[in-house]
mmCIF file of C-alpha atoms in Angstrom:
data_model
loop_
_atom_site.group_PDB
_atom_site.id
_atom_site.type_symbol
_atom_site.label_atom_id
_atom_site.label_comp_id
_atom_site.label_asym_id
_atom_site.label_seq_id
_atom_site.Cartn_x
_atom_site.Cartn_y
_atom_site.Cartn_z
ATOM 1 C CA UNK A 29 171.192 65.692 96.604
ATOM 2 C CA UNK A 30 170.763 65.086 93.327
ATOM 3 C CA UNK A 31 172.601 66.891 90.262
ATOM 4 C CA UNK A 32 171.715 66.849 86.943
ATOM 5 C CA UNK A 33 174.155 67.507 84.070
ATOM 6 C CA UNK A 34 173.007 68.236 80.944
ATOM 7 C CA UNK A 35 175.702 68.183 77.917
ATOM 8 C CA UNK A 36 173.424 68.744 75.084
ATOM 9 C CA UNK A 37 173.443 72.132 73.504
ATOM 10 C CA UNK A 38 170.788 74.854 74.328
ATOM 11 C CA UNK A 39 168.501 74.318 71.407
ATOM 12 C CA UNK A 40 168.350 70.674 71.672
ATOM 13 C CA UNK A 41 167.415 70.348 75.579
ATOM 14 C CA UNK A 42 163.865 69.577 76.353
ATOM 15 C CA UNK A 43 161.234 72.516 76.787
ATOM 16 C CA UNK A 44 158.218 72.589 78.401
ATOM 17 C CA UNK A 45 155.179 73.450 75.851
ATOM 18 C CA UNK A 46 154.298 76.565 77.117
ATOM 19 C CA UNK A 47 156.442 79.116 78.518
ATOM 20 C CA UNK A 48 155.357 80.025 82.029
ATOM 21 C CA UNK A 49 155.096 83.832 80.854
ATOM 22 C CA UNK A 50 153.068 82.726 77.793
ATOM 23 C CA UNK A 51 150.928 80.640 79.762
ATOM 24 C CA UNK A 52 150.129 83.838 82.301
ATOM 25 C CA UNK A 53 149.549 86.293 79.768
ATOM 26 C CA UNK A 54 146.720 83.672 77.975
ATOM 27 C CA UNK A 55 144.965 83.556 81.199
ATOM 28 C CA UNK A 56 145.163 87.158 81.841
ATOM 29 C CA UNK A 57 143.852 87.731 78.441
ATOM 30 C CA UNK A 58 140.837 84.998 78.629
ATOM 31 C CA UNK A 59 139.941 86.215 82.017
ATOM 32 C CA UNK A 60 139.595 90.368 80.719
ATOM 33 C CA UNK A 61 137.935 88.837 77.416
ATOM 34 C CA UNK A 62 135.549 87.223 79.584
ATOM 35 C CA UNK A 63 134.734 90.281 82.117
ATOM 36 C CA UNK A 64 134.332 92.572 79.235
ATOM 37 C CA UNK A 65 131.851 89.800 78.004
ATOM 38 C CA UNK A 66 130.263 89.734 81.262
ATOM 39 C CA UNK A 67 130.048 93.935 81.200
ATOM 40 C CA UNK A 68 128.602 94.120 77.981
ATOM 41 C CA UNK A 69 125.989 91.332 78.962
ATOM 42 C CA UNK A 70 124.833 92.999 81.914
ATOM 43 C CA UNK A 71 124.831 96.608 80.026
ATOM 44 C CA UNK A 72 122.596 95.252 77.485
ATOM 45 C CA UNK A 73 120.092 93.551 80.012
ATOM 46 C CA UNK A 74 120.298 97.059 81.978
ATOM 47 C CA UNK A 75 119.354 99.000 78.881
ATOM 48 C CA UNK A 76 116.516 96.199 78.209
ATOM 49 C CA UNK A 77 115.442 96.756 81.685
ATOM 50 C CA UNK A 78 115.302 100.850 81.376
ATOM 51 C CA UNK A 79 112.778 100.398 78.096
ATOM 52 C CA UNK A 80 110.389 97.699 79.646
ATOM 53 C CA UNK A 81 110.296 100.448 82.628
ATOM 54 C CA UNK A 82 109.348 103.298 80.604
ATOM 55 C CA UNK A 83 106.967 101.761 78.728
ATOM 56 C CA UNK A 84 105.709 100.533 82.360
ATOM 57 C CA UNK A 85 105.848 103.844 83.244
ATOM 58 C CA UNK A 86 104.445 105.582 80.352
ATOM 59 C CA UNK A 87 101.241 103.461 80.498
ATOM 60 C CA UNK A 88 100.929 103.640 84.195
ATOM 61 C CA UNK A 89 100.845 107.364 83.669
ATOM 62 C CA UNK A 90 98.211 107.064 80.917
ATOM 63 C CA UNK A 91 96.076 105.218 83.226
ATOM 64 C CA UNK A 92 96.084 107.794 86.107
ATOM 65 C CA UNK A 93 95.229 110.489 83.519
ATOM 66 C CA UNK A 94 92.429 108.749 82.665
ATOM 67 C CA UNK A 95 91.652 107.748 86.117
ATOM 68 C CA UNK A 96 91.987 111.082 87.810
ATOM 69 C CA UNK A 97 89.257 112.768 84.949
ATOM 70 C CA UNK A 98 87.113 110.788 85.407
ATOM 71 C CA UNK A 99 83.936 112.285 87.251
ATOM 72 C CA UNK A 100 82.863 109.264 88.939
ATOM 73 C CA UNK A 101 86.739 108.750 90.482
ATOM 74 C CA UNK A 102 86.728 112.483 91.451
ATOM 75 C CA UNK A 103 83.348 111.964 92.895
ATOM 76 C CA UNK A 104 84.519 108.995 94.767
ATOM 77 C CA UNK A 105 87.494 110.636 95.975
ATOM 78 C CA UNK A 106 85.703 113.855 96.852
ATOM 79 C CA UNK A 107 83.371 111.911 98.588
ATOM 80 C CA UNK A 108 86.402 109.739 100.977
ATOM 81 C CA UNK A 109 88.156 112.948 101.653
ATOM 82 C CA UNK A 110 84.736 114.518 102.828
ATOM 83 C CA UNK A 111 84.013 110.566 105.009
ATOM 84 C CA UNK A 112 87.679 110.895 106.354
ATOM 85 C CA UNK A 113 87.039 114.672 107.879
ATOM 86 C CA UNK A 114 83.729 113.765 109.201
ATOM 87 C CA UNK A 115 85.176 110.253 111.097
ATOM 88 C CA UNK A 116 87.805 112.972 112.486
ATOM 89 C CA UNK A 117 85.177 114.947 113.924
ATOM 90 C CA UNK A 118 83.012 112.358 115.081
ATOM 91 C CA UNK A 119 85.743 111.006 116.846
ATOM 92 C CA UNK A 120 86.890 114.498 118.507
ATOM 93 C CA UNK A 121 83.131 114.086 119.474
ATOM 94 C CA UNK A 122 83.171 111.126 121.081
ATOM 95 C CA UNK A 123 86.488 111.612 122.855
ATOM 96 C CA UNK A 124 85.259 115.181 124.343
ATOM 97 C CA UNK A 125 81.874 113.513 125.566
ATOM 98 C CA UNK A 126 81.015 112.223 128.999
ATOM 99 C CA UNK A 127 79.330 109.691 129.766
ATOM 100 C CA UNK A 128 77.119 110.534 132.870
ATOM 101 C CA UNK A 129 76.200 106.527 133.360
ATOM 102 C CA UNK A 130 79.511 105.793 133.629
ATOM 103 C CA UNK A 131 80.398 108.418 135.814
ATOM 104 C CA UNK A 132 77.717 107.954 138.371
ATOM 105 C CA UNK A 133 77.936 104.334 138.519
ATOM 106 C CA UNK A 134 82.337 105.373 139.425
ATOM 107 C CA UNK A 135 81.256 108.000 142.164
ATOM 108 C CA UNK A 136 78.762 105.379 143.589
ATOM 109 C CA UNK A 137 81.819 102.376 143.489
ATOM 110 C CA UNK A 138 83.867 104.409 145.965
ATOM 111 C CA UNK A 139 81.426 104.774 148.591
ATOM 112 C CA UNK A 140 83.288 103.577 152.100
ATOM 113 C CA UNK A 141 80.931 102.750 154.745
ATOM 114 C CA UNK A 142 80.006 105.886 156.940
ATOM 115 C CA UNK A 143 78.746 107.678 153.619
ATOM 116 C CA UNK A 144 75.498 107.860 152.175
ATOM 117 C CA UNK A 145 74.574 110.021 148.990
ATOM 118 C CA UNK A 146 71.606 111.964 148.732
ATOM 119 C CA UNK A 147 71.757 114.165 145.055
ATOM 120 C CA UNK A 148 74.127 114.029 142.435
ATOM 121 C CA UNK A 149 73.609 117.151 140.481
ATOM 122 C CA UNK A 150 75.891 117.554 137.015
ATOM 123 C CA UNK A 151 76.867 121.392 136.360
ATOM 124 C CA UNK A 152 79.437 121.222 132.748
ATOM 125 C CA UNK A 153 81.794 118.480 133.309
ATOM 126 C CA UNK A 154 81.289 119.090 137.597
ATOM 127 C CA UNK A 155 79.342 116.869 139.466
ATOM 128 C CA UNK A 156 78.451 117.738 142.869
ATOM 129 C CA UNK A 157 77.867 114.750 145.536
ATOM 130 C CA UNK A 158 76.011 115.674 148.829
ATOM 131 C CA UNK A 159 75.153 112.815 151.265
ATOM 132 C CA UNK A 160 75.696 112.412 155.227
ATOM 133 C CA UNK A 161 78.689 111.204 156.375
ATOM 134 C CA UNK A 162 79.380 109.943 160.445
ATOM 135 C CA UNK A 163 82.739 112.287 160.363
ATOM 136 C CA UNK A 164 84.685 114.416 158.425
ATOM 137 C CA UNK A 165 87.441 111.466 157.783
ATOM 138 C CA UNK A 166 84.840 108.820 155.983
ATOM 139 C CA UNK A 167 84.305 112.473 153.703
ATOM 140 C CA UNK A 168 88.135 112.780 153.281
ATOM 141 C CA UNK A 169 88.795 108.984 152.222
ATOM 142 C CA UNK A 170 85.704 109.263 150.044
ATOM 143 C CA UNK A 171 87.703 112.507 148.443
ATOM 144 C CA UNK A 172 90.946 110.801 148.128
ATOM 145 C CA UNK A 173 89.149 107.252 146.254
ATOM 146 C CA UNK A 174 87.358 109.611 143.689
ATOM 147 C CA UNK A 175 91.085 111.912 143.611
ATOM 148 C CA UNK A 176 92.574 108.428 142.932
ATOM 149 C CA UNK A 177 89.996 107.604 140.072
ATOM 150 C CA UNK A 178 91.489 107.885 135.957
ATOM 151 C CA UNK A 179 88.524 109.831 135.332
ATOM 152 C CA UNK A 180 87.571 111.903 138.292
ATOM 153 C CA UNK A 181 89.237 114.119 140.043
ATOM 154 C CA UNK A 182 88.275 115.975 143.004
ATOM 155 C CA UNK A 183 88.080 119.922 142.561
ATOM 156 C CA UNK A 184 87.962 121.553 145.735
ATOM 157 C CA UNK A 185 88.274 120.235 149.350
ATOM 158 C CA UNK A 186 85.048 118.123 151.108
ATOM 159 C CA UNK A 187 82.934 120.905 153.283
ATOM 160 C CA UNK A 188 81.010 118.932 156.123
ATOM 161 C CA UNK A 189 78.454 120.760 157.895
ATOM 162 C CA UNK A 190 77.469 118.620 160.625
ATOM 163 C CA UNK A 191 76.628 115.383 159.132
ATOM 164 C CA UNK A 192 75.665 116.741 155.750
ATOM 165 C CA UNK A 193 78.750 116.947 153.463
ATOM 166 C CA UNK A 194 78.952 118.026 149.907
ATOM 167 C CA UNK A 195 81.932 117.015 146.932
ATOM 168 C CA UNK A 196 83.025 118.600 143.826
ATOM 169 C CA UNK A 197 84.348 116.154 140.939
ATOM 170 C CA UNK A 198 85.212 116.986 138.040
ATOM 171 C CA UNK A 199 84.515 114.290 134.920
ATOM 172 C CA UNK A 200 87.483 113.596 132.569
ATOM 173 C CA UNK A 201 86.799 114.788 129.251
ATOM 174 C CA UNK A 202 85.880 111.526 126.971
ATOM 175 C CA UNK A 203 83.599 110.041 129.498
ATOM 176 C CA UNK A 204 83.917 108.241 132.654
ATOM 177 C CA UNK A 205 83.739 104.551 130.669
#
């Protein structure tokens, strides 16, 4: 332990140079000074920032006046808004077509042995198979692969009249490919 005695009067001990309130209150004050700096910096760049945009924005607005009266840009634009509605339609079109290639060639890849085709005949989106089959379960696979098929679908049950049978598919709409 170590105790110090000091006999010299109050005014003539030794003092640090800056009071430890002092000392605070400097900082406190340097660091405000400096925030308020840093506010009024960034308030001024902001307010820089707002007129550059405006002018932007006043000239950008100039230019699509002068853009949208123009005849040849309303022409142009006319002109893709009339190519847009007829790709739509086209391509309503296309998906609402069948292709009757493609949907011969599937009937004909789900043959099973035991069944021959004589006619295909197309009626709307029906086709109609007749053929011979040897019995009425070679028919009633065949019925089941085309039922099976993304595109074709079967649409009533296989009549077999002896060895003469006859199917009704129906073609998905947007083609058989």
């Amino acid at each position: 332990m170590n105790i110090e005695i000091n006999l010299l009067p109050e005014e003539l001990r030794p003092r640090p140079p800056v009071e430890t309130r002092t000392l605070l209150l400097i900082v406190v004050i340097v660091a405000l000074a400096a925030g308020c700096a840093f506010l009024v910096q960034a308030k001024i760049s902001t307010n820089a920032e707002i007129a550059d945009l405006e002018k932007r924005i006043v000239a950008i607005n100039q230019e699509i006046e002068s853009v949208s009266s123009n005849p040849e840009a309303i022409a142009l634009t006319t002109s893709i808004t009339n190519l847009k509605a007829m790709k739509q339609s086209y391509d309503s079109f296309v998906a609402s077509r069948i292709s009757w290639g493609d949907a011969v060639e599937r009937v004909r890849a789900h043959v099973p042995t035991g069944v021959d085709i004589s006619t295909l005949t197309q009626s709307g989106n029906l086709l109609v198979v007749e053929g011979t089959a040897s019995n009425y379960s070679a028919v009633a696979s065949y019925g089941r692969a085309l039922d099976r098929d993304s595109k074709l679908a079967l649409a009533a049950l296989p009549s077999l009249s002896g060895t003469t049978y006859s199917l009704i598919v129906q073609v998905a709409p947007g083609g058989a490919g």
